[in-house]
Short mmCIF file of C-alpha atoms in Angstrom, two decimals:
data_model
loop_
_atom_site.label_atom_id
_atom_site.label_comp_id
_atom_site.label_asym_id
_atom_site.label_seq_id
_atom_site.Cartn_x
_atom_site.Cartn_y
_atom_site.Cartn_z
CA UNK B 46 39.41 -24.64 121.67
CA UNK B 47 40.59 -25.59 118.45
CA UNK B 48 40.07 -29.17 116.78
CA UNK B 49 39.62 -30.99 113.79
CA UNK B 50 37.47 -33.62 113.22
CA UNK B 51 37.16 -36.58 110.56
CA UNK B 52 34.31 -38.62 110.93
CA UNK B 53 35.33 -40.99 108.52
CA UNK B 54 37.85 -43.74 109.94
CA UNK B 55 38.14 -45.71 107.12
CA UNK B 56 36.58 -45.74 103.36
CA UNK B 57 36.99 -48.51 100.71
CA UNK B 58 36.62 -47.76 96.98
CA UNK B 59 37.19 -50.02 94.00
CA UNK B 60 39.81 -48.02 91.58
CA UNK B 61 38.16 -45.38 89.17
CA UNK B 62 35.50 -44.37 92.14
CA UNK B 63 35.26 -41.27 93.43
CA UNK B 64 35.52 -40.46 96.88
CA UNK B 65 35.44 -37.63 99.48
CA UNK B 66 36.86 -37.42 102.89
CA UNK B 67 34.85 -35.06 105.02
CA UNK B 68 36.87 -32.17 107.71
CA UNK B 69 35.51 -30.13 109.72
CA UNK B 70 37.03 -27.52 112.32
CA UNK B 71 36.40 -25.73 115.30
CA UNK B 72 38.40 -22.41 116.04
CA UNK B 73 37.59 -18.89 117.40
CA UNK B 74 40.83 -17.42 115.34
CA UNK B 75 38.96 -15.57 112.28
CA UNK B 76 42.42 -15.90 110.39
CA UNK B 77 43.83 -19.27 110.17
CA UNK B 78 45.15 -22.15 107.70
CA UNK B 79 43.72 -25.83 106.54
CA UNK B 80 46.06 -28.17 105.56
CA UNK B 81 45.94 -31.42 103.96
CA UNK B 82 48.60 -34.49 104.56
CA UNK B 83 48.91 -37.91 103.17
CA UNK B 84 50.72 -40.52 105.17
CA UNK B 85 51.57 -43.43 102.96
CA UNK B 86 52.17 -46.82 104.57
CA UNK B 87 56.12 -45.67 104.56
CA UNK B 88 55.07 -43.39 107.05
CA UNK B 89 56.37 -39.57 105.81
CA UNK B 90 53.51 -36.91 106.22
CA UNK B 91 53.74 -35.25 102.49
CA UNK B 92 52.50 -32.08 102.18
CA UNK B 93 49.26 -31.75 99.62
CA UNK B 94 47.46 -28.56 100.54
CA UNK B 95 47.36 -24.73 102.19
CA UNK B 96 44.53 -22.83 102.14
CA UNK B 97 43.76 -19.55 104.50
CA UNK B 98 40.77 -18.63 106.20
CA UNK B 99 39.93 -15.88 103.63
CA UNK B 100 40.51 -17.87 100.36
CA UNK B 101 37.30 -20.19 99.99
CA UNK B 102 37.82 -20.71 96.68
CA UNK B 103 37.97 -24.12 95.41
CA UNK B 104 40.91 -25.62 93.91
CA UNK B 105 41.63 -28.49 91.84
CA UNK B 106 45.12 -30.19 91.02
CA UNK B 107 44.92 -32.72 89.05
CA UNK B 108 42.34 -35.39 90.07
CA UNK B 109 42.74 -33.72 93.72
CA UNK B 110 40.19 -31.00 94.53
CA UNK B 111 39.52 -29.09 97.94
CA UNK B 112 36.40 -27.64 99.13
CA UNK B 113 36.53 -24.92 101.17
CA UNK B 114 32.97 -23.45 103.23
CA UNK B 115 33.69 -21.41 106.03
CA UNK B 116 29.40 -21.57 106.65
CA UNK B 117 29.84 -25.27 107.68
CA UNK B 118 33.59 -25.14 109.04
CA UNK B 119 34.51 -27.70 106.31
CA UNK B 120 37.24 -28.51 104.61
CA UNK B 121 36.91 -31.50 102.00
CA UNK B 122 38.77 -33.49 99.62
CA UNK B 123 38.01 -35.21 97.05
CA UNK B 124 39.76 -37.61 94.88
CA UNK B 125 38.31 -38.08 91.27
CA UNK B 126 39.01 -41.83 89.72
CA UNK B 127 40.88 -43.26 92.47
CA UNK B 128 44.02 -45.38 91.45
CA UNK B 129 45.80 -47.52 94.35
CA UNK B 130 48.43 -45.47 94.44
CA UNK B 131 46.01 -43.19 96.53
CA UNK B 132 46.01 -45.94 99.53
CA UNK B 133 46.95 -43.82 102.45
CA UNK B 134 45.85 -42.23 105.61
CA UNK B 135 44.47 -38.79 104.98
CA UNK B 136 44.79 -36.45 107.64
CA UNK B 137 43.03 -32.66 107.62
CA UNK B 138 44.79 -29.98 110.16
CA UNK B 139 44.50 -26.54 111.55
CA UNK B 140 47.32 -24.01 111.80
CA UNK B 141 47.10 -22.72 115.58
CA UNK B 142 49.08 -19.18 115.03
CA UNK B 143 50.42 -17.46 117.59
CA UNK B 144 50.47 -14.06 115.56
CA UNK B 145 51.74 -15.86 112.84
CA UNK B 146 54.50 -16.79 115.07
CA UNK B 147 54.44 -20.57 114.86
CA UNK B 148 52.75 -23.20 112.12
CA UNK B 149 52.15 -25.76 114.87
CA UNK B 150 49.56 -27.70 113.51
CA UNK B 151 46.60 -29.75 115.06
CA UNK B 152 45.58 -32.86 113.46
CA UNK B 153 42.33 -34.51 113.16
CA UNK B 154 42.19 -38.64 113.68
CA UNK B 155 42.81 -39.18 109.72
CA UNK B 156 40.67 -41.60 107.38
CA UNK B 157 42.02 -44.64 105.89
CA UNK B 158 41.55 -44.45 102.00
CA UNK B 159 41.87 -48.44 100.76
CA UNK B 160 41.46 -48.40 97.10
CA UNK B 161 41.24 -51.85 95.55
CA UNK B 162 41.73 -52.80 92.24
CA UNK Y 42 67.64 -31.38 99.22
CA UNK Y 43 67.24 -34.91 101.00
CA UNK Y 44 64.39 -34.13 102.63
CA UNK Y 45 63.96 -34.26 106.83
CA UNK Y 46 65.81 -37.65 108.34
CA UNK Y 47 65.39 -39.30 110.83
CA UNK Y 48 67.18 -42.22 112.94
CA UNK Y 49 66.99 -44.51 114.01
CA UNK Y 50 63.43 -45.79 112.09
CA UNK Y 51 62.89 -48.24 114.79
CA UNK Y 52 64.17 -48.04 118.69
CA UNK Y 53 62.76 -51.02 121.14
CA UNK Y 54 63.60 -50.20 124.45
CA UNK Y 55 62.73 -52.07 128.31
CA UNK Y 56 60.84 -49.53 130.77
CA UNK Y 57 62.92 -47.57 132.87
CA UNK Y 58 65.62 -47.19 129.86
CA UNK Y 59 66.53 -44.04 128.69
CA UNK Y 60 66.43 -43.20 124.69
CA UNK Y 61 67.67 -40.43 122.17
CA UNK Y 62 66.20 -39.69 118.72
CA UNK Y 63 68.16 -37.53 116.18
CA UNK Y 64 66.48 -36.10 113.10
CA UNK Y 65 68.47 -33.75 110.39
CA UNK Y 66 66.23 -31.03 108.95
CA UNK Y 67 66.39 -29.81 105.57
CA UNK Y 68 69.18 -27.50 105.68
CA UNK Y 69 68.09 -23.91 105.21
CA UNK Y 70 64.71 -24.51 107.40
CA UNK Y 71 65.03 -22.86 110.40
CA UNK Y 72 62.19 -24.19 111.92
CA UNK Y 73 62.22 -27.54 113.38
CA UNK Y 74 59.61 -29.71 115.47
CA UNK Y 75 58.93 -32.74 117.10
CA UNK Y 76 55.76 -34.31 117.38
CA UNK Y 77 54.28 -37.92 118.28
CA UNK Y 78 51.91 -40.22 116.58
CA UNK Y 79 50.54 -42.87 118.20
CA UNK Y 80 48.12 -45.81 116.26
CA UNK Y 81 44.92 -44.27 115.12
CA UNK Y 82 45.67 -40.51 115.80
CA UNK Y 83 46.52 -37.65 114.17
CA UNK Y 84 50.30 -36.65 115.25
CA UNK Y 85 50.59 -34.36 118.15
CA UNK Y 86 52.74 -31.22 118.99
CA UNK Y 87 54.94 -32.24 121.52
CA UNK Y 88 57.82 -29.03 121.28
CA UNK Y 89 59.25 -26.42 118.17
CA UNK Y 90 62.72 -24.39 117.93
CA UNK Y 91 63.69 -21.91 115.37
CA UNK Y 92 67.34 -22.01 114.99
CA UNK Y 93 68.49 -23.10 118.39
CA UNK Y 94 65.79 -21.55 120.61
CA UNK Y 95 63.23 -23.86 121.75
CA UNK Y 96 60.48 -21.90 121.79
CA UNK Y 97 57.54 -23.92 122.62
CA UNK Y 98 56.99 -27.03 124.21
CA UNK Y 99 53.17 -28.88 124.75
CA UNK Y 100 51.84 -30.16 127.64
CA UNK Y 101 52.34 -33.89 126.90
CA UNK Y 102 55.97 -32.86 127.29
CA UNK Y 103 57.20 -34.28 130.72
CA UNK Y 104 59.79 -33.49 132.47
CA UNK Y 105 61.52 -36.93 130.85
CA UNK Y 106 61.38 -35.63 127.75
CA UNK Y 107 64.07 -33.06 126.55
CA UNK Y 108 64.85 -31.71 123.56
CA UNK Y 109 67.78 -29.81 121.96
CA UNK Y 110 68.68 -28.11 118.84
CA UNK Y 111 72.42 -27.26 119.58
CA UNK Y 112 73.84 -25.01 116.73
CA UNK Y 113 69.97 -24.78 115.20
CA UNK Y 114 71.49 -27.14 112.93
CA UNK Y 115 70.01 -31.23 113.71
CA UNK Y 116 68.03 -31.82 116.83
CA UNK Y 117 67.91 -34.61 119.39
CA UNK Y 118 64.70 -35.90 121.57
CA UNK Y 119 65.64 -37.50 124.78
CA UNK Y 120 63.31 -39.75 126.87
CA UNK Y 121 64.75 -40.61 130.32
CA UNK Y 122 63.22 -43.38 131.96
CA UNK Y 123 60.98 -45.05 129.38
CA UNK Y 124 57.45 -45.96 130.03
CA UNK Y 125 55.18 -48.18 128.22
CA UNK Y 126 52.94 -45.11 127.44
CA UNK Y 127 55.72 -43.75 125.49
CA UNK Y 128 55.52 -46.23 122.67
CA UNK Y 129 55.10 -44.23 119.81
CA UNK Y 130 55.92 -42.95 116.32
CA UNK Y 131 57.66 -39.74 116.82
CA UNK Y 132 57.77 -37.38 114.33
CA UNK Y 133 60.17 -34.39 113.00
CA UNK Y 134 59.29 -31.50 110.61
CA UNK Y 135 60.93 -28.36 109.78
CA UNK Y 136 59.83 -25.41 108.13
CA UNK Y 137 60.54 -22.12 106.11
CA UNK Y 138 60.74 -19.20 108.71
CA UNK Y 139 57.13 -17.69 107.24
CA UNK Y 140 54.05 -18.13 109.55
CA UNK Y 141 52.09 -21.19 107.98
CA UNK Y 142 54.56 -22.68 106.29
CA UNK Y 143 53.80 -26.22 105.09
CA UNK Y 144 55.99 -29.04 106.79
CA UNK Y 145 58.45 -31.32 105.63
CA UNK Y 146 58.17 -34.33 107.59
CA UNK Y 147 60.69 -37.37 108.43
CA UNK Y 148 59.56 -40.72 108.25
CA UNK Y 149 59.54 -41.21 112.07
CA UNK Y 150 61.06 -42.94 114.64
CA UNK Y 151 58.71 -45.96 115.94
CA UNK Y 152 59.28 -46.56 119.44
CA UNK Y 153 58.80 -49.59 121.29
CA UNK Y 154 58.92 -49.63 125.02
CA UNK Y 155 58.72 -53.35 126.50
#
């Protein structure tokens, strides 16, 4: 079966911290996608990150970076000097391909980022 | 583009009623789905069409719900005889025909059934 977890419900950080929210997966597929959303308290799920199964590079975009380690089935994220504009729900998902047929998606439980000032 | 929409935001309802969601996707997506959020979860695949053929549909789709994408154009969710348990944020996305394709996602319809 395939699932997504996120241990961490909620985090609080004072503005400038640095923080990581943890994912980790569970799939027999050996070629499938990690995602990354951000739900903002409006309530749109926007779009931050792809990555496939065979790409565990790292990548960094701006003071967002993504680590990728197929060895532990994680998928992190890390925000370097968090501003409040970063105050969201974070959610980590699997792509569940049906022969590349479909990008239904299964999300994990999400983690409340609060970032005060 | 303007992005997915969706409407109404908010729909309060009494049991037993039925209700209809309509969300616009972004116009040359051909992929469209609906899924449902409810407080403290991750959102849920509930059904998916490309163009007008409703390919898939979950589980936690009852026979209550329907959906339709007449045209492959907008799309409508219909929920015949509401039940508490439906209360719910429910959610469309559409997406580029390629396989993993990110999605573009509405701002929801919250649904409150009393």
């Amino acid at each position: 079966a395939q699932k997504v977890t996120q241990a961490q419900t909620e985090i609080s950080v004072v503005e400038k911290e640095d923080v990581t929210l943890d994912c980790v997966y569970e799939t027999r597929d050996t070629t499938y996608y990690l995602f990354w959303y951000k739900q903002p308290p409006s309530g749109e799920l926007v779009f931050l990150i792809r990555r496939n199964s065979f790409d565990e590079q790292n990548e960094i975009s701006g003071r967002y970076s993504w680590n990728f380690q197929k060895s532990t089935s994680s998928f992190n994220f890390t925000i370097t000097a968090s501003q409040v504009v970063d105050s969201a729900v974070y959610f980590c998902a699997l792509s569940e391909a049906y022969g590349g047929a479909t990008n239904k998606l299964i999300f994990g439980t999400g983690t409340l980022l609060a970032v005060q000032p | 583009d303007t992005g997915v929409s969706q409407d109404p935001r908010h729909k309060i309802t009494k049991r037993g009623q039925n209700v209809t969601f309509r969300c616009d996707p972004i116009s040359e997506h051909n992929r469209l789905y609906w899924y449902r959020q409810t407080l403290g979860q991750g959102p849920e695949f509930l059904t998916y069409f490309q163009n007008e053929a409703q390919l898939e549909k979950s589980r936690l789709l009852s026979d209550r719900f329907s959906a339709e994408r007449p045209k492959g154009s907008f799309s409508t969710l219909e929920i015949q005889r509401t039940e508490q348990g439906d209360s719910a944020m429910y959610l469309c996305a559409s997406s580029d025909t390629g396989a993993n394709e990110k999605l573009f996602f509405g701002s929801g319809t919250q649904l409150s059934v009393l």
